[in-house]
Coordinates of C-alpha atoms and ligand atoms in Angstrom, one line a residue:
X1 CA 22.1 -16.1 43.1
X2 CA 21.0 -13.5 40.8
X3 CA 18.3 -13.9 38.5
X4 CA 19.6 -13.6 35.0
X5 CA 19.6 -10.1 33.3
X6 CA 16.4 -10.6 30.7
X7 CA 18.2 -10.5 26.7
X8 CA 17.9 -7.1 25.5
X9 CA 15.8 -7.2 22.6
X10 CA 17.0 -3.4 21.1
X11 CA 14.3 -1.6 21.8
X12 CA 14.6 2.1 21.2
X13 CA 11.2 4.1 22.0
X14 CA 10.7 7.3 21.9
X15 CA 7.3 8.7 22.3
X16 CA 7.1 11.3 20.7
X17 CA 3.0 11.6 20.5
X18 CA 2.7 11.3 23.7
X19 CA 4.1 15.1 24.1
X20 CA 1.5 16.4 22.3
X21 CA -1.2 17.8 24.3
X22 CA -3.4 15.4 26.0
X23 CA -6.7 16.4 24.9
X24 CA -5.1 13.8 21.8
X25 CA -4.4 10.7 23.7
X26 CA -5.1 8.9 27.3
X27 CA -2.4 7.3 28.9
X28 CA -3.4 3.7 29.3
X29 CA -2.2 0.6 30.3
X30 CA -3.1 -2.8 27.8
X31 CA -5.1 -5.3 30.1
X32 CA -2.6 -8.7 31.0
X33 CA -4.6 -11.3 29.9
X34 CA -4.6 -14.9 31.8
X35 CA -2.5 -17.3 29.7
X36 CA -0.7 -15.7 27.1
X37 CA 0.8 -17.5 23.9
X38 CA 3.0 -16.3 21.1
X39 CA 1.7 -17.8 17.9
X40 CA 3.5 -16.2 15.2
X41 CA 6.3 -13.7 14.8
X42 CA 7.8 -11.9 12.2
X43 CA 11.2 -11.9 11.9
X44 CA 12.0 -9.8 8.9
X45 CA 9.9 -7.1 10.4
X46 CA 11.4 -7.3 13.4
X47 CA 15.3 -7.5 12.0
X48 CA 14.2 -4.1 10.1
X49 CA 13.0 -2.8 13.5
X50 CA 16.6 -3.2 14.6
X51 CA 15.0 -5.9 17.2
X52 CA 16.7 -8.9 18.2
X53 CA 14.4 -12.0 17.2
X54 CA 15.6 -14.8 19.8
X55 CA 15.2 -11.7 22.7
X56 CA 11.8 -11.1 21.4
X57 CA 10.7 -14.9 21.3
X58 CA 11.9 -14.7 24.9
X59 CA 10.2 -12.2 26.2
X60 CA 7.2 -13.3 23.6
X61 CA 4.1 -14.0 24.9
X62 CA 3.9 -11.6 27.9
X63 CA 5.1 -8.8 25.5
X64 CA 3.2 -9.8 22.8
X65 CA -0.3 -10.2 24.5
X66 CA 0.2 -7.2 26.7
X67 CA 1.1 -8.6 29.9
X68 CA 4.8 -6.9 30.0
X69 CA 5.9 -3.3 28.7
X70 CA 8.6 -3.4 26.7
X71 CA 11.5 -0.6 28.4
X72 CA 11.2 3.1 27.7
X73 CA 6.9 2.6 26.0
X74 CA 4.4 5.0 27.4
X75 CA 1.5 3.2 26.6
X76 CA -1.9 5.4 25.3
X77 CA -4.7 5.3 23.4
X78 CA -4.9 7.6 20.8
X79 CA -8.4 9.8 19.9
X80 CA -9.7 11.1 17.2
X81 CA -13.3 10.7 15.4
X82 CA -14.1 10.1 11.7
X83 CA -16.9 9.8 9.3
X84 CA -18.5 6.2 9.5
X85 CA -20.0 5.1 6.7
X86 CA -21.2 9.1 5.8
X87 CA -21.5 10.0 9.7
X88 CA -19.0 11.7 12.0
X89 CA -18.4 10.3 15.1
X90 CA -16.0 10.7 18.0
X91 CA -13.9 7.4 18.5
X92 CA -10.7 6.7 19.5
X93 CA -8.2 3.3 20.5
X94 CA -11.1 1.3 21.8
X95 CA -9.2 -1.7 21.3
X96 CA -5.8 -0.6 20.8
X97 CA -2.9 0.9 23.0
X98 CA 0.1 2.5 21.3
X99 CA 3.3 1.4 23.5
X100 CA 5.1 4.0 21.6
X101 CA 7.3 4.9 19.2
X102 CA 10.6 2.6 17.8
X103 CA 13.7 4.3 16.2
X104 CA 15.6 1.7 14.1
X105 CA 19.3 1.8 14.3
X106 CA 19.6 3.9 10.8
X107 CA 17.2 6.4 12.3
X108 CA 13.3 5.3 11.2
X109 CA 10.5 6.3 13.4
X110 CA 7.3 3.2 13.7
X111 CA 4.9 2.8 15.8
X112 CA 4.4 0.2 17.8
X113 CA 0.5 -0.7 18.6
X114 CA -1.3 -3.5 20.2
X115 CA -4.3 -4.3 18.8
X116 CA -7.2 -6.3 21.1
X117 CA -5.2 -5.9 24.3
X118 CA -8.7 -4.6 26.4
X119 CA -10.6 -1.5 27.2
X120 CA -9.8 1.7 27.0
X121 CA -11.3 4.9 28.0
X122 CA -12.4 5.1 24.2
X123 CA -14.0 1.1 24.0
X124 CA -17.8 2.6 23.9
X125 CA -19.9 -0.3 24.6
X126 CA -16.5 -2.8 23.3
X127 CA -15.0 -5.2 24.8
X128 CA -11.9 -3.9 24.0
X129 CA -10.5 -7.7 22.4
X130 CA -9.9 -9.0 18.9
X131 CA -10.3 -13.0 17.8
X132 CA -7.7 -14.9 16.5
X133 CA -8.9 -15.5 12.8
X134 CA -9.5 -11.6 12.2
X135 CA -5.9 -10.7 13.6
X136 CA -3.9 -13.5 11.4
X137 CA -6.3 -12.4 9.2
X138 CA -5.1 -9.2 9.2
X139 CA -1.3 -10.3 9.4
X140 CA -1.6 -12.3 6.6
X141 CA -3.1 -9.5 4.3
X142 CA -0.9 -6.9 5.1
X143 CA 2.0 -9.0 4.4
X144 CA 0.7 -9.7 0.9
X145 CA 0.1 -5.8 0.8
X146 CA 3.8 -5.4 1.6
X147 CA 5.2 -8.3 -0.6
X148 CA 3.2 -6.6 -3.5
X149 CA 5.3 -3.3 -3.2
X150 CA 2.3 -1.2 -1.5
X151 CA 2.6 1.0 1.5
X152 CA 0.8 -0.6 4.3
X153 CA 1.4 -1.0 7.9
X154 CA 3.0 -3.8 8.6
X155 CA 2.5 -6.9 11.6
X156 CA 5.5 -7.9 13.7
X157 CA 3.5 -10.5 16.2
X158 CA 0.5 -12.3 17.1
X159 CA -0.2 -14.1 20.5
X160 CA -3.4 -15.4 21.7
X161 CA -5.1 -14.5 25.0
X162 CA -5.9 -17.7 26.6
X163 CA -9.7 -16.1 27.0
X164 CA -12.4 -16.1 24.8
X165 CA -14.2 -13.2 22.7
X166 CA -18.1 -13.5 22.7
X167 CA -18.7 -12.4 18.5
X168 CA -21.3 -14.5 16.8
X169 CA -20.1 -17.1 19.3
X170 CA -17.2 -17.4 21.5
X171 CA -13.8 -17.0 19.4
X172 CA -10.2 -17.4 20.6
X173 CA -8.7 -14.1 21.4
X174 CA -5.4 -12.6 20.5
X175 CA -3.2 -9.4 20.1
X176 CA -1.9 -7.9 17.1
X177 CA 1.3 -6.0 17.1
X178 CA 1.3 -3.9 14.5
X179 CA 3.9 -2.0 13.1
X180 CA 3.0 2.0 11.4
X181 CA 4.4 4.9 10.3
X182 CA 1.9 6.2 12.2
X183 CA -1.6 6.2 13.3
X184 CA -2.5 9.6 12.4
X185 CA -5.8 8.5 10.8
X186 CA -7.7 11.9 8.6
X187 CA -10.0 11.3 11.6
X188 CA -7.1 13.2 13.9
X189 CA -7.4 15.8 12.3
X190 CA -11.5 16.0 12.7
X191 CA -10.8 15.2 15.8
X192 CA -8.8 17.9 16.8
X193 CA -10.7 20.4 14.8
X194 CA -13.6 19.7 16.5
X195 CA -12.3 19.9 19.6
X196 CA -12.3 23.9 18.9
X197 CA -8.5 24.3 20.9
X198 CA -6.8 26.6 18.7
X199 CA -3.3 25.2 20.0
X200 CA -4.7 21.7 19.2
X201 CA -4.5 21.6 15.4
X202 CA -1.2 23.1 15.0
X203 CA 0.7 21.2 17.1
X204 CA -1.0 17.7 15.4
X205 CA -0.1 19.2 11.8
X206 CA 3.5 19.8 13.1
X207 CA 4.0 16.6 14.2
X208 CA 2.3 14.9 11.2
X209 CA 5.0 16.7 8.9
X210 CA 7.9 16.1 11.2
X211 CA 7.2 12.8 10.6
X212 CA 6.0 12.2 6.7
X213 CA 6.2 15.5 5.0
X214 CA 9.2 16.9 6.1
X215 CA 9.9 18.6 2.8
X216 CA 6.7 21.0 3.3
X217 CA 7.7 22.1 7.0
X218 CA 9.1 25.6 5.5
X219 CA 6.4 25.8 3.4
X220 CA 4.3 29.5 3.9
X221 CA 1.2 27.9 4.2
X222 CA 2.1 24.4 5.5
X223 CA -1.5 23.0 6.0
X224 CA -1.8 23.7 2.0
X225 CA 1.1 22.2 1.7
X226 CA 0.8 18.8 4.0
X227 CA -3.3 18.5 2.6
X228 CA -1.2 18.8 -1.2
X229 CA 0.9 16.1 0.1
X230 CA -1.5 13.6 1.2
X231 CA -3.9 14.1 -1.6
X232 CA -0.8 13.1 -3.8
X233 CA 0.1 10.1 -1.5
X234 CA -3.2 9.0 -1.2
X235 CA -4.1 9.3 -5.0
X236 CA -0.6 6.7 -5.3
X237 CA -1.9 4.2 -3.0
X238 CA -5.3 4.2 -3.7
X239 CA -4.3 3.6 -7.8
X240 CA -2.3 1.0 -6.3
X241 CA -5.3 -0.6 -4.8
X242 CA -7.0 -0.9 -7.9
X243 CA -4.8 -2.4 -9.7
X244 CA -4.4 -5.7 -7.5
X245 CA -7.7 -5.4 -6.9
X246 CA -7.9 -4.9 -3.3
X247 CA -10.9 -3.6 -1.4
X248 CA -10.4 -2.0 2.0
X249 CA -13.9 -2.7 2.8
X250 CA -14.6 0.2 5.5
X251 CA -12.9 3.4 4.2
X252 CA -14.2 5.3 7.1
X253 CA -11.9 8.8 7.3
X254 CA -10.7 6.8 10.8
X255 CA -9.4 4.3 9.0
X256 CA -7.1 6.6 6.5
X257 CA -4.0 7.4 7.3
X258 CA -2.0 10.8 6.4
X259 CA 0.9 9.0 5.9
X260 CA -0.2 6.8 2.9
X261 CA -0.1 4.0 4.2
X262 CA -2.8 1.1 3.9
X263 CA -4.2 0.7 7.8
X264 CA -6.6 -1.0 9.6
X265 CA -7.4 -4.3 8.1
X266 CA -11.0 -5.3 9.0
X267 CA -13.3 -7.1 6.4
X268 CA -10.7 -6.2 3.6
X269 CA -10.3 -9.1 0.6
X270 CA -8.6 -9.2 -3.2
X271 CA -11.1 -9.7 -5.9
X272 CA -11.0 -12.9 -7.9
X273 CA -13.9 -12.1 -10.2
X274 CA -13.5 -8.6 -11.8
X275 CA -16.5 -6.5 -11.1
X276 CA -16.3 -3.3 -9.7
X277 CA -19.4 -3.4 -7.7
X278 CA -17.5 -6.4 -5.6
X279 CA -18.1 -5.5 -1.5
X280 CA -16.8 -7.8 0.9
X281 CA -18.2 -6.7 4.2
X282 CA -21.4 -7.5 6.1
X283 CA -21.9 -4.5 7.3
X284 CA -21.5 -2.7 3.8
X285 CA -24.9 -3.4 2.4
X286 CA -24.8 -0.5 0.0
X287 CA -21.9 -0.6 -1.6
X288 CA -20.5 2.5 -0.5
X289 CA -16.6 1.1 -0.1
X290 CA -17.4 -1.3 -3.2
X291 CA -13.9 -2.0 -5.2
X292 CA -15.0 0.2 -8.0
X293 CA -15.8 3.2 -5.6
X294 CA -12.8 3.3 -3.7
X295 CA -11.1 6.4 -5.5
X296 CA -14.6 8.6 -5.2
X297 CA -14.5 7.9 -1.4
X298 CA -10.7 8.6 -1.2
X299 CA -11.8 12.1 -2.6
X300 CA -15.0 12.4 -0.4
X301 CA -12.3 11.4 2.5
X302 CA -9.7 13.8 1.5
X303 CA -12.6 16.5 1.5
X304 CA -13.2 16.0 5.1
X305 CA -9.3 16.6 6.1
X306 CA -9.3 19.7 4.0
X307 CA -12.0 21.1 6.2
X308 CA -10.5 20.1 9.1
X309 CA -7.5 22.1 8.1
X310 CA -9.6 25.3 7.5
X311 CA -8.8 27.2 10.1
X312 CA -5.1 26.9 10.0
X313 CA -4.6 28.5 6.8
X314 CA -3.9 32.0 6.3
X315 CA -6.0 34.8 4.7
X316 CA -9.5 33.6 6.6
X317 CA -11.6 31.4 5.8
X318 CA -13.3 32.4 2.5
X319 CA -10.0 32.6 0.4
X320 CA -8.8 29.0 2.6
X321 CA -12.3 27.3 1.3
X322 CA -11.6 28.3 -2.2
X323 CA -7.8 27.2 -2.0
X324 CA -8.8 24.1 -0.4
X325 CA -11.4 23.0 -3.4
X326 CA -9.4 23.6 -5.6
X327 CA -6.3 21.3 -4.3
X328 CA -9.0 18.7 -3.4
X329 CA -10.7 18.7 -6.9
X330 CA -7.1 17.5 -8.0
X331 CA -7.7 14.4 -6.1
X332 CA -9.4 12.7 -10.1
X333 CA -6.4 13.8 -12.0
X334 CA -3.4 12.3 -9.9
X335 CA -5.5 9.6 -8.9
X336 CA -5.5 9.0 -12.7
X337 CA -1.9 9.6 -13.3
X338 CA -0.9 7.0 -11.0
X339 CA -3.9 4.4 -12.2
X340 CA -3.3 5.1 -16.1
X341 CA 0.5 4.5 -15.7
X342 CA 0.3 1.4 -13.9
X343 CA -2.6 -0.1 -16.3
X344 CA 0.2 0.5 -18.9
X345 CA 3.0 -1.5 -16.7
X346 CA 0.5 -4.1 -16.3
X347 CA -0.4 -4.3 -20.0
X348 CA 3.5 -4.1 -20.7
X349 CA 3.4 -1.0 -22.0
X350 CA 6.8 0.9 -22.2
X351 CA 5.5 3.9 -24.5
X352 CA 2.3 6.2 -24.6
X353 CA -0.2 6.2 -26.5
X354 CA -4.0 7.7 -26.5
X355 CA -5.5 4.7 -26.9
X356 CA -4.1 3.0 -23.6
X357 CA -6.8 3.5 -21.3
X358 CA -9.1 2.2 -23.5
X359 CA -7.3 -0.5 -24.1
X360 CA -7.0 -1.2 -20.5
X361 CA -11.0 -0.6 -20.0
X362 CA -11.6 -3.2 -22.4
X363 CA -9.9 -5.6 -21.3
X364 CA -11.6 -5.1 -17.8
X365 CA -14.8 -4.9 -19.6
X366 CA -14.4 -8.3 -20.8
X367 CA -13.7 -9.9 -17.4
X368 CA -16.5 -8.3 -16.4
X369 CA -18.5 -9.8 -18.9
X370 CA -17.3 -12.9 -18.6
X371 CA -16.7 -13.6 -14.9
X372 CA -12.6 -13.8 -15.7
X373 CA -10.5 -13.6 -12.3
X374 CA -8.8 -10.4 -12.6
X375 CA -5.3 -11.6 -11.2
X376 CA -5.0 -14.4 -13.3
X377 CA -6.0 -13.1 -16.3
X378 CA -3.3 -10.2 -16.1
X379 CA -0.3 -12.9 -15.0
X380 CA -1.8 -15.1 -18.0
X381 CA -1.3 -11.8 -20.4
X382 CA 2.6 -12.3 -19.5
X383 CA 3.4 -15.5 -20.8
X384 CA 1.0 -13.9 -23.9
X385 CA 3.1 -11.6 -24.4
X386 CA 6.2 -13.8 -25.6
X387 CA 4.3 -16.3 -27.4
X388 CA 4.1 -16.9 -31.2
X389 CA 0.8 -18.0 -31.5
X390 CA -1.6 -16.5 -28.9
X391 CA -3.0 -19.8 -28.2
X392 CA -5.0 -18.9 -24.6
X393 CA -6.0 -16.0 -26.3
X394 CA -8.3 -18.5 -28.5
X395 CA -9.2 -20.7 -25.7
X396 CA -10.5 -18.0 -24.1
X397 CA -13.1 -16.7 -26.7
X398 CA -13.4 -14.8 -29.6
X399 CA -13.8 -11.0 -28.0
X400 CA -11.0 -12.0 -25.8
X401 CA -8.8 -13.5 -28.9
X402 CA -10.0 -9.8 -30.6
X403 CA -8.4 -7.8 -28.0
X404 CA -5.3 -9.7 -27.6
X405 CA -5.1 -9.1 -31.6
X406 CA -5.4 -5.5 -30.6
X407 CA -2.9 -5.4 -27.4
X408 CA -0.1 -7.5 -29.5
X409 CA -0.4 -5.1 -32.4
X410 CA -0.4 -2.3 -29.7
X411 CA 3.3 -3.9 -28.1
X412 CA 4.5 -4.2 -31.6
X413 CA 4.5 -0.5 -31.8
X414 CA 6.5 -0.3 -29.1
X415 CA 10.8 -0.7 -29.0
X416 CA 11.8 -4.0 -26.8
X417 CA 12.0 -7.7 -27.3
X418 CA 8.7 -9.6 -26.6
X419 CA 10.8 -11.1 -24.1
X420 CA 11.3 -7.9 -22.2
X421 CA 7.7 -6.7 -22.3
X422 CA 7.0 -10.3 -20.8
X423 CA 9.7 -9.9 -17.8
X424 CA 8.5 -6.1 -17.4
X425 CA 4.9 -7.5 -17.4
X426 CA 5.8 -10.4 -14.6
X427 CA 7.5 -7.9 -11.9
X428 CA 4.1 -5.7 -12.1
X429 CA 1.5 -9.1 -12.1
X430 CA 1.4 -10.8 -9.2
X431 CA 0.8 -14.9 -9.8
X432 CA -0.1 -14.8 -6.1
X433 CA -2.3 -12.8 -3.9
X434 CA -3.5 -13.5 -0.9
X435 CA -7.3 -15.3 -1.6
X436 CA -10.1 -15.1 0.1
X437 CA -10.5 -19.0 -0.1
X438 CA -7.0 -19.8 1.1
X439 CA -6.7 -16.9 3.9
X440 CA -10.2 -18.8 5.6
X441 CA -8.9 -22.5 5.1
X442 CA -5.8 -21.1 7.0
X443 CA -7.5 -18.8 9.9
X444 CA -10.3 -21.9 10.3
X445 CA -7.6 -24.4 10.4
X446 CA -5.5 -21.8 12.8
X447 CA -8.4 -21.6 14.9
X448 CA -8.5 -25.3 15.7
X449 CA -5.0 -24.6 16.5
X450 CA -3.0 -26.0 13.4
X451 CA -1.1 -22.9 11.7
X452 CA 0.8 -25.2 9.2
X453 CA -1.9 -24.0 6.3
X454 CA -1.2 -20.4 7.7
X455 CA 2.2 -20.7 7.3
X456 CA 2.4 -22.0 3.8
X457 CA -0.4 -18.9 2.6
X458 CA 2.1 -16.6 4.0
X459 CA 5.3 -18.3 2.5
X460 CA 3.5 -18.2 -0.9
X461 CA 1.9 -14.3 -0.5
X462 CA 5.4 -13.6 0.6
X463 CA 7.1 -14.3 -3.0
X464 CA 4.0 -13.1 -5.5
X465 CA 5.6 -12.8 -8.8
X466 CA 8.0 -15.7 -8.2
X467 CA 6.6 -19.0 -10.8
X468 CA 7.5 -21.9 -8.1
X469 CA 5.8 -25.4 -7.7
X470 CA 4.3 -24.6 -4.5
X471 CA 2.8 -21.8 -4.9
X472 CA 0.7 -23.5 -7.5
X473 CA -2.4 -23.8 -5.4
X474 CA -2.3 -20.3 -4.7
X475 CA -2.8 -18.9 -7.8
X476 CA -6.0 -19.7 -8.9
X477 CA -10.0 -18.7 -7.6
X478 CA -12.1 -20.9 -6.1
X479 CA -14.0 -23.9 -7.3
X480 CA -17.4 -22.2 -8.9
X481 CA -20.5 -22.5 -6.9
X482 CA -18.8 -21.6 -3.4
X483 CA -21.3 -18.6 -3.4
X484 CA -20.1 -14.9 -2.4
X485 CA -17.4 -14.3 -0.3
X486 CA -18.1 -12.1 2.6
X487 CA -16.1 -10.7 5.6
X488 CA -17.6 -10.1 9.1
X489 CA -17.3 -6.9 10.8
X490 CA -17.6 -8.5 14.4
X491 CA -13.7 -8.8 13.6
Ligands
AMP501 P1 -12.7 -0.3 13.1 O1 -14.0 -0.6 12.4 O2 -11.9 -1.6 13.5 O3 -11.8 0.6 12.4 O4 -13.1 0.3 14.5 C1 -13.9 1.5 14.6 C2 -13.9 2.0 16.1 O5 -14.5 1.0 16.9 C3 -12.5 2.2 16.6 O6 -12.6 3.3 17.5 C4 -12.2 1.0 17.4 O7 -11.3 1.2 18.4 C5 -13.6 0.6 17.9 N1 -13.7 -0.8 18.2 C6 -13.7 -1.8 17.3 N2 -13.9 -3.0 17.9 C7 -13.8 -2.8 19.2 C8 -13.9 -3.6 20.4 N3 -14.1 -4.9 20.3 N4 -13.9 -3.0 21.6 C9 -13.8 -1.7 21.7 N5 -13.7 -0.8 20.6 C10 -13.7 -1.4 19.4
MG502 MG1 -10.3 1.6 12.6

């Protein structure tokens, strides 16, 4: 009898990066592992993929963990370098194969990477594995990032190893397949300038527009045009950042895309507490990717791919230096543009007026001051905005009851119903975000093998502005005296 033709699950790779020249990539295969296990899939993600979710749960663990290919990948591992914490280095997939590249039916291009699946000629001194807790970990955030409206790679599976990771002790391991745009990190493109191959650089910066700047392709001077581009994408996303109050925790220029999309989760956490000097990672002891420095290392970032593009741009490279500061200095002002008008959505703010970012600052101010949790305070502002009698403007104190005089009499200037401003104000505030607190209960609890707490985070991070009963215990920080929150990097 024949064995039965394996379900089609409607892949559709191309690969395209893998024509590039190989001084970018080695091909590379992911390293089967001994008892692989599907733990969680993601069904919308992979419906938008154009994949077929009962074929994938099929084929699941083997595909998932790295065991099978799926047809028509060509599995590498990308290179490039980047600054680390200040300091360039040459790194690479060390820990990661890209299978390759999926077209969706309506014509999309995403990449398709595992994440943990073993060594690669790039590992270093790695083991070339990632634990369980850090890859739900990193599942669950960037759903929340997705479910919040910000561009951010997203995570269609994750399947354990059945072998253990040796961190601070010996962890479960797992795969993450994550879905991208793409992985060209700002470190590519150091990467490839380093290299010193004049055919390198052009052919990355080709591909990179082909894929998310199409509209500067006929530019004269395209690698003004693409470093334009990402400045302007990268001053969007970053504002976007700040105003959930999410910190990346390693901006390293290998961890930023071109494409403007959030990437590579590691010890990344919302704040509940406002205060700009929040860090979350262990291995950040000086602050330098604290909350309220994320937009100055976005710029410092952005610096280091304009240099990398130096020697592509025409007129040598006196006049390119002086073109390229002065399209990176514009990093503050766009950043701003983006940040200023979403403080006004956030405040309700329909209109313009010269006093908003001030009003904005002080309201921050105050939750500084007083510890306030920064989510919760804006999705409390809503249900302010419709009410007669500002009542949890009192209850909160009398410089908080002082600005709230100042905000109403600031909306009252404005045209709209208080009832508008309230629903504008609840599409822009999330009620839910995905806590520190609650993400650990569910990775510890996953850990010992029980994902029912996991799944109920991600059901509530999945619907943030939506008021429902149970996502109730997901709104609020946690209990006091439950000391700093910190993420480790040994993720
Ligand atoms: P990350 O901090 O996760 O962005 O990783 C920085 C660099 O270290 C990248 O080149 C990773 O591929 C590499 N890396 C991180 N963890 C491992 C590991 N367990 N084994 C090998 N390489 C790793
Ligand atoms: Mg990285």
């Amino acid at each position: 009898m024949l064995a039965p033709t394996p379900p089609d699950a409607g892949w559709q790779f191309d690969n395209s990066y893998a024509r590039l020249p190989e001084a970018l990539f080695t091909r590379t295969m992911p390293v089967p592992v001994s008892a692989p296990r599907l733990v969680v899939l993601n069904d919308p993600v992979a419906a938008d993929l154009g994949l077929d979710t009962a074929a994938l749960r099929e084929a699941g663990a083997a595909l998932f963990a790295g065991n099978e290919v799926p047809p028509g990948a060509e599995p590498i591992a990308q290179a490039y370098a980047g600054h680390q914490f200040g300091h360039f280095t040459n790194l690479g997939d060390g820990r990661a194969i890209l299978l390759g590249e999926q077209l969706t039916p309506d014509g999309r291009r995403f990449d398709i990477q595992l994440k943990g699946s073993g060594r690669t000629p790039y590992s270093r001194n790695g083991d070339g594995r990632a634990a369980l807790g850090p890859m739900l970990r990193e599942y669950l955030i960037s759903e929340g990032m997705h479910a919040l409206g910000i561009p951010t790679s997203r995570s269609l599976a994750v399947a354990t190893t059945g072998e253990a990771v040796l961190r601070e002790r010996p962890l479960p391991g797992a795969v993450l397949t994550r879905v991208a745009a793409s992985h060209i990190r700002v470190g590519t493109f150091e990467y490839a300038a380093a290299l010193g191959d004049p055919a390198l650089l052009p052919a990355l910066l080709d591909h990179a527009i082909a894929r998310h700047y199409p509209e500067v392709a006929a530019a004269d001077d395209k690698a003004a045009a693409f470093l334009d581009a990402v400045i302007e994408r990268q001053a969007a996303l970053i504002a976007r950042w700040m105003l959930v109050g999410f910190v990346h925790g390693v901006m390293n220029t290998d961890n930023m895309a071109v494409s403007g999309e959030t990437i590579d989760y590691g010890p990344c956490a919302f704040l509940d507490a406002y205060d700009p000097a929040t860090t979350f990672s262990s291995i950040d002891r000086d602050g330098r990717y604290a909350y309220g420095s994320q937009p100055g290392i976005a710029h410092w970032n952005l610096a280091r791919l304009a240099e990398s593009l130096l020697g592509l741009v025409p007129g040598g490279e006196e006049a390119a230096l002086e073109a390229a500061k002065s399209t990176i200095a514009t990093f503050p002002e766009r950043f701003e543009r983006h940040y200023l008008a979403g403080a006004r959505a956030k405040l309700g703010l329909t209109t313009e007026e010269p006093g908003d970012r001030e009003l904005f600052m002080a309201v921050l101010r105050w939750m500084h001051e007083t510890g306030a949790d920064f989510t919760a305070t804006f999705a409390g502002l809503a249900t302010q905005a419709e009410a007669d009698t500002p009542a949890s403007c009192g209850a909160a104190g009398a410089a908080f009851a002082a600005w709230c005089t100042q905000w109403r009499a600031r909306l009252a200037r404005q045209p709209g119903s208080p009832a508008d401003t309230a629903a504008q104000m609840g599409r822009v505030n999330p009620l839910v975000i995905p806590r520190n607190h609650r993400v650990e209960e569910a990775l510890t609890a996953a850990e010992a093998g029980d994902l029912a707490p996991f799944e109920r985070v991600l059901a509530a991070i999945r619907r943030p502005f939506d008021d429902t009963p149970d996502n109730q215990p997901y709104r609020t920080g946690p209990l006091a005296g439950c000391g700093p929150y910190r993420t480790f990097c040994g993720t």
